PDB file of C-alpha atoms in Angstrom:
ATOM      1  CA  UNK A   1     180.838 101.311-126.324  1.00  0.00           C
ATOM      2  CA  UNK A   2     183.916 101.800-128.535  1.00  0.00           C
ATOM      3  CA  UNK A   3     186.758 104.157-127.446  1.00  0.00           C
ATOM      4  CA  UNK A   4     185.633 106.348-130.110  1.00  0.00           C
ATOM      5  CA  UNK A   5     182.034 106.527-129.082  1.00  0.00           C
ATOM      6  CA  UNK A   6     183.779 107.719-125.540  1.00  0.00           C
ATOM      7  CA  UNK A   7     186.240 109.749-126.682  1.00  0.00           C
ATOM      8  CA  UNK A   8     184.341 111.619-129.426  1.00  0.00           C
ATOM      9  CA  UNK A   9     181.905 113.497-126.389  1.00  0.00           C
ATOM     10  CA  UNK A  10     185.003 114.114-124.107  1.00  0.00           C
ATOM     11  CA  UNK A  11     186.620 115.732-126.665  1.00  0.00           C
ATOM     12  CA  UNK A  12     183.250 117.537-127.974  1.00  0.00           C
ATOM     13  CA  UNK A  13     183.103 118.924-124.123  1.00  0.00           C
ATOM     14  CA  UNK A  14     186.459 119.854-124.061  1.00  0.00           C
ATOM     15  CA  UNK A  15     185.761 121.483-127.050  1.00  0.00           C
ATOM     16  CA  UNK A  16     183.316 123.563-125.884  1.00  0.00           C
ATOM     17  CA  UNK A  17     184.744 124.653-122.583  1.00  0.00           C
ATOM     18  CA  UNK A  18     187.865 126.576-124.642  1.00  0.00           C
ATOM     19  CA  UNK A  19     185.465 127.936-126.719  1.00  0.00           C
ATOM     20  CA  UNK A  20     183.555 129.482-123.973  1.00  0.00           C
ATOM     21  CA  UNK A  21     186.519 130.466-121.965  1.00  0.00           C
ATOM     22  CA  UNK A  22     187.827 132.285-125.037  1.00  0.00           C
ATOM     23  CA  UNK A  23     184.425 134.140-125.276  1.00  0.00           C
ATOM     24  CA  UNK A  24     184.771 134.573-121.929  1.00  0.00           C
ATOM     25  CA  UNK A  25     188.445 136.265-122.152  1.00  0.00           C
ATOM     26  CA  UNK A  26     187.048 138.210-124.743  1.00  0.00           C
ATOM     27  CA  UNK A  27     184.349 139.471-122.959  1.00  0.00           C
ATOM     28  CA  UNK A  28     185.933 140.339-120.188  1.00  0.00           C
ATOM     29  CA  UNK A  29     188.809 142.760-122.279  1.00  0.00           C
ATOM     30  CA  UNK A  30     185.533 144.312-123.511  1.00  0.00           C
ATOM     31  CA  UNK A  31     184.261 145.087-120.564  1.00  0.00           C
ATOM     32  CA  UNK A  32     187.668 146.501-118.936  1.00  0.00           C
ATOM     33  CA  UNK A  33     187.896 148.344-122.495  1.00  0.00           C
ATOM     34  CA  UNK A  34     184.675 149.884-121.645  1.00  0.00           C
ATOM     35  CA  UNK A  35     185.282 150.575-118.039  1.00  0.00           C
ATOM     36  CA  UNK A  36     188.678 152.505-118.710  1.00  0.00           C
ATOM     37  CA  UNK A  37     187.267 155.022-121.690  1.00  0.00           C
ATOM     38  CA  UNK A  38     183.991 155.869-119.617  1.00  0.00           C
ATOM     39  CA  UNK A  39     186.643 156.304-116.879  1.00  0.00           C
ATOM     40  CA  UNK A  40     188.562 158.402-118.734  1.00  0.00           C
ATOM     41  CA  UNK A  41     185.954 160.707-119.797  1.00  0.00           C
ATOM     42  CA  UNK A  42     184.765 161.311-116.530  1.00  0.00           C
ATOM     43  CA  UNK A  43     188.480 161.794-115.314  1.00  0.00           C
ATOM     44  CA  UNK A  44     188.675 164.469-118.255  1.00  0.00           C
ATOM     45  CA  UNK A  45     185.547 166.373-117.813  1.00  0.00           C
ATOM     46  CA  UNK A  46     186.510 166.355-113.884  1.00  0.00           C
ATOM     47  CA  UNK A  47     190.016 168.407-114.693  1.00  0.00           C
ATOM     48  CA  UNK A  48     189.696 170.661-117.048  1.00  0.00           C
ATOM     49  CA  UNK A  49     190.292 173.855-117.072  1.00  0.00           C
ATOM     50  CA  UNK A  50     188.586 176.051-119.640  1.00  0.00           C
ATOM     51  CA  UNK A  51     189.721 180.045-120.232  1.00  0.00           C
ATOM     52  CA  UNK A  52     186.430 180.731-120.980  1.00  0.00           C
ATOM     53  CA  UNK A  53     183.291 179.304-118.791  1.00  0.00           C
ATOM     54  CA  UNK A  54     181.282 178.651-121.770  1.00  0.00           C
ATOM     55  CA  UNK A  55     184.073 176.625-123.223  1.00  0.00           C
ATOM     56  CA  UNK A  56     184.100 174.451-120.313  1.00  0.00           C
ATOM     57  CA  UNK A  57     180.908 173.840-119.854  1.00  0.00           C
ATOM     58  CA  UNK A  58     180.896 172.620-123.634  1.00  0.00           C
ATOM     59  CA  UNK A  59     183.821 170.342-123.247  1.00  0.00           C
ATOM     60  CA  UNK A  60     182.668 169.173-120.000  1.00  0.00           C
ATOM     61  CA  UNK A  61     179.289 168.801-121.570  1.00  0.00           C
ATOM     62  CA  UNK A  62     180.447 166.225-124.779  1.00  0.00           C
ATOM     63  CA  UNK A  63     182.789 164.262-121.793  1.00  0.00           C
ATOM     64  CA  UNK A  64     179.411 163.663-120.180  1.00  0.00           C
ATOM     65  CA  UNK A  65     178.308 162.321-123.414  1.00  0.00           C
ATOM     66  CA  UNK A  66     181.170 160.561-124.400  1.00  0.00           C
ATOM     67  CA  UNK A  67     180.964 158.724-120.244  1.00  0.00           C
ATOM     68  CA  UNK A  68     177.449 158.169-120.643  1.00  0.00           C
ATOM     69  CA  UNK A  69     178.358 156.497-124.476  1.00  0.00           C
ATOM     70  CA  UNK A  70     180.799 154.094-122.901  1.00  0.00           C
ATOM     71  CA  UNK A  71     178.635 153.282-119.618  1.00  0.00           C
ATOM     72  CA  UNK A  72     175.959 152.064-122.190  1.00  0.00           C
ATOM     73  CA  UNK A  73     178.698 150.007-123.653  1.00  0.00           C
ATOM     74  CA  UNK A  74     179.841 148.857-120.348  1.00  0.00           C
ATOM     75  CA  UNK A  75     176.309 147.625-119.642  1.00  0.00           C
ATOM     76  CA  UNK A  76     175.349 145.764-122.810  1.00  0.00           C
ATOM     77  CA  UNK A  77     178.704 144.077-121.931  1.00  0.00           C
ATOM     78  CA  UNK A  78     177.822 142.939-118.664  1.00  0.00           C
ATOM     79  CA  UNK A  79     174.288 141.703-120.121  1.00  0.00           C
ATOM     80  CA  UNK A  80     176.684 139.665-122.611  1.00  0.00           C
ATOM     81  CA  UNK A  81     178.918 138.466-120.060  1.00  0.00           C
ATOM     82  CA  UNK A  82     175.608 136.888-118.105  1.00  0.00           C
ATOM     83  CA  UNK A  83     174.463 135.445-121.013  1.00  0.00           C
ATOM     84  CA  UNK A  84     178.035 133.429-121.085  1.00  0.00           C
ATOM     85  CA  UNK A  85     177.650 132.776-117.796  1.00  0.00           C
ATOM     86  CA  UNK A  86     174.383 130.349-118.274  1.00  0.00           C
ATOM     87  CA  UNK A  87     175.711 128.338-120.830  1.00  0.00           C
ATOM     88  CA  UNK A  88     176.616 124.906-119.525  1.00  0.00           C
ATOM     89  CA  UNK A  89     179.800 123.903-121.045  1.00  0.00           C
ATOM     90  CA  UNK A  90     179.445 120.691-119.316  1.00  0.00           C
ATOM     91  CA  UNK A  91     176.831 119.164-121.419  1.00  0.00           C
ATOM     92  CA  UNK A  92     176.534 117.665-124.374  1.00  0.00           C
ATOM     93  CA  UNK A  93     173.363 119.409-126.434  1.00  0.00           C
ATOM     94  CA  UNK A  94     171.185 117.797-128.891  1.00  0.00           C
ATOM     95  CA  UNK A  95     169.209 120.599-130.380  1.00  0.00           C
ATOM     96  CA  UNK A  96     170.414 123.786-131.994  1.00  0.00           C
ATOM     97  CA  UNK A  97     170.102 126.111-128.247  1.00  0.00           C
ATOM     98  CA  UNK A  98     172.482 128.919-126.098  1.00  0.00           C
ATOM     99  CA  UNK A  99     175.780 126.532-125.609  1.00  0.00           C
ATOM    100  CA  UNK A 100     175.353 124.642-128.828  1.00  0.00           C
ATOM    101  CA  UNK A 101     178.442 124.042-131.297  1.00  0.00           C
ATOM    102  CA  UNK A 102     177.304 123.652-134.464  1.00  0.00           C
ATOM    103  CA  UNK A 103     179.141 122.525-137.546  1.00  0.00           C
ATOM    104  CA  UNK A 104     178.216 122.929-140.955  1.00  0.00           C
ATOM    105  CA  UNK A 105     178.823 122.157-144.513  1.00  0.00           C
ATOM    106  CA  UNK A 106     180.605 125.920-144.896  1.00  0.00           C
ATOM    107  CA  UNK A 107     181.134 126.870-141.163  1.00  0.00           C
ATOM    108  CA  UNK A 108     181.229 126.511-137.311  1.00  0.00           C
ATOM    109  CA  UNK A 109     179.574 128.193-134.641  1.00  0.00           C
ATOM    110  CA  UNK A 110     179.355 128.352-131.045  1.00  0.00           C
ATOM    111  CA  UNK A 111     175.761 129.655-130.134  1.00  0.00           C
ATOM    112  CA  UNK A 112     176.805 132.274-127.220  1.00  0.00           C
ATOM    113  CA  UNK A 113     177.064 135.833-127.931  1.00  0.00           C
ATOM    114  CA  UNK A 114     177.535 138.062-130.890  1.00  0.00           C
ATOM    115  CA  UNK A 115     181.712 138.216-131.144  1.00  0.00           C
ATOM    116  CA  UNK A 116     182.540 136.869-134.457  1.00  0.00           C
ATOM    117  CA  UNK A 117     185.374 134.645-135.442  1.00  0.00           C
ATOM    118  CA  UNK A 118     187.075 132.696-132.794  1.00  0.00           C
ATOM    119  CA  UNK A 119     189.758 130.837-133.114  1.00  0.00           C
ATOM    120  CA  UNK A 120     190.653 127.446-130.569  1.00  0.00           C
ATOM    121  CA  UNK A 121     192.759 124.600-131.585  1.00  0.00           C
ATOM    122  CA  UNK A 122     193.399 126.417-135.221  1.00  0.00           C
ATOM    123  CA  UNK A 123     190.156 126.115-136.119  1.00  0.00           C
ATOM    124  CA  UNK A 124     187.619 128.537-136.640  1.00  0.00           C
ATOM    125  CA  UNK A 125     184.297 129.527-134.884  1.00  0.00           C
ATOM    126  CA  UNK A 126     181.686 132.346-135.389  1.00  0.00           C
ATOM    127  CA  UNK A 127     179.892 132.983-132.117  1.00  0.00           C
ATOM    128  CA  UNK A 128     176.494 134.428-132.847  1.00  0.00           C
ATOM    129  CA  UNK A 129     174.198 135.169-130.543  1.00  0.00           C
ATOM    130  CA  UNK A 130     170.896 133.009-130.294  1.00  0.00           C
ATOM    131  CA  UNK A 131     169.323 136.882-131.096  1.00  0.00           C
ATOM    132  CA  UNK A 132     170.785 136.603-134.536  1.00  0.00           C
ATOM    133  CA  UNK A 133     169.087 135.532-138.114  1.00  0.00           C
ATOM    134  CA  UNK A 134     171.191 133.131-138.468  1.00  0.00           C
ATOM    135  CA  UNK A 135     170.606 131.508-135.387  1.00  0.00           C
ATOM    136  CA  UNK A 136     167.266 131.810-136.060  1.00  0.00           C
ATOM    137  CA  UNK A 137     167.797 129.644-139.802  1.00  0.00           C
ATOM    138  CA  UNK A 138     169.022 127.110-138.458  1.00  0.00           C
ATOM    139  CA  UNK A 139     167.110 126.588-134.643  1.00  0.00           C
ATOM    140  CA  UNK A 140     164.590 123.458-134.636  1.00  0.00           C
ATOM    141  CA  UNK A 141     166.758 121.636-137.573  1.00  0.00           C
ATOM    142  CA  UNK A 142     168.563 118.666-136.682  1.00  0.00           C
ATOM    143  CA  UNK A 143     171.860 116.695-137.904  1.00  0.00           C
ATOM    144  CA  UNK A 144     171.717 116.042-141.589  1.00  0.00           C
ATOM    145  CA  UNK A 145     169.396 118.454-142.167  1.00  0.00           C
ATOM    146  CA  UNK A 146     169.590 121.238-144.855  1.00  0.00           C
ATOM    147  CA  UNK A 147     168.910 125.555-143.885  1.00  0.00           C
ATOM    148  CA  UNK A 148     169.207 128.697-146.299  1.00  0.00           C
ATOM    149  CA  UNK A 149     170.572 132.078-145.084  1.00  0.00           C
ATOM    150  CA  UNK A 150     171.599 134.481-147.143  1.00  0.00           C
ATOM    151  CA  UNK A 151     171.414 132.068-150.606  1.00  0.00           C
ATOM    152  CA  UNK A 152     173.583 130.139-148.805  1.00  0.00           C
ATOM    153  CA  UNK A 153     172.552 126.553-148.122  1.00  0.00           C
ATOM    154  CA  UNK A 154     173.994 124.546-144.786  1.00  0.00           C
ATOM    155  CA  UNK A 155     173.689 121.145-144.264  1.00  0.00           C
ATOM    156  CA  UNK A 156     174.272 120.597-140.680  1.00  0.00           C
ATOM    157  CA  UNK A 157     176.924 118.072-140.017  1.00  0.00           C
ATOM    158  CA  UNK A 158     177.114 117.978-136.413  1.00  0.00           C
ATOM    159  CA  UNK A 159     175.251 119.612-132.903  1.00  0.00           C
ATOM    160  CA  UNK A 160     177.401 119.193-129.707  1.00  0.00           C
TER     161      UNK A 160
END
């Protein structure tokens, strides 16, 4: 083996554990964002004091629906978060699958969850989620091979 040959995984892996520690981050600011405005609502429709009865009951009544709006939130969250939590950053992959990093003739993604562009080293990433059409363009191709989405066409360059 050349040093390149041993380098060039170490670095893909390395690669791939800041990318899903920044999803992670990310994730987890979600979730607290979540947590806080359901929080709030609840704290609001707890406290206030209407003049009228009716009044309150309304404004209590669109709290409850604004809480119950942000607990959904807060769930599909945590669901996201889980999915994060099974991808083995520790691993080099050979097919397009959850974990993969993917580069591209016209982009780079990090197959996790839907969050969008990432940046990590000043380079940039799209995490989709293995859920998404593009995801499913590209699965079951291989290095050097060619996918449309969109009229776009990707030559895949690289699967780490």
């Amino acid at each position: 083996m050349t040093p390149e040959t041993t380098t060039k995984p170490a670095t893909n892996l390395l690669l791939k554990q800041q990318l899903l520690a920044e999803c992670l981050r990310i994730q987890n600011s979600v979730i607290q964002t979540a947590k806080s405005a359901m929080d709030e609502a609840q704290q609001s429709a707890n406290e206030h004091q209407g003049a009228l009865e009716d009044k309150f009951e309304s404004f209590r009544e669109a709290c409850q629906i604004q809480r119950d709006m942000f607990a959904k939130q807060l769930d599909e969250a945590i669901i996201s978060l889980s999915v994060l939590k099974r991808i083995v950053a520790t691993k080099e992959n050979k097919h397009i699958m959850l974990g993969s990093i993917v580069i591209t003739s016209l982009q780079k993604y990090f197959i996790s969850i839907s969050l969008g562009e990432i940046t990590v080293n000043g380079e940039k990433y799209f995490a989709i989620s293995a859920m998404s059409p593009l995801f499913k363009a590209m699965v079951g191709k291989s290095e050097g091979e060619e996918f449309t989405f969109r009229d776009n066409t990707y030559r895949i360059e690289s699967i780490f």
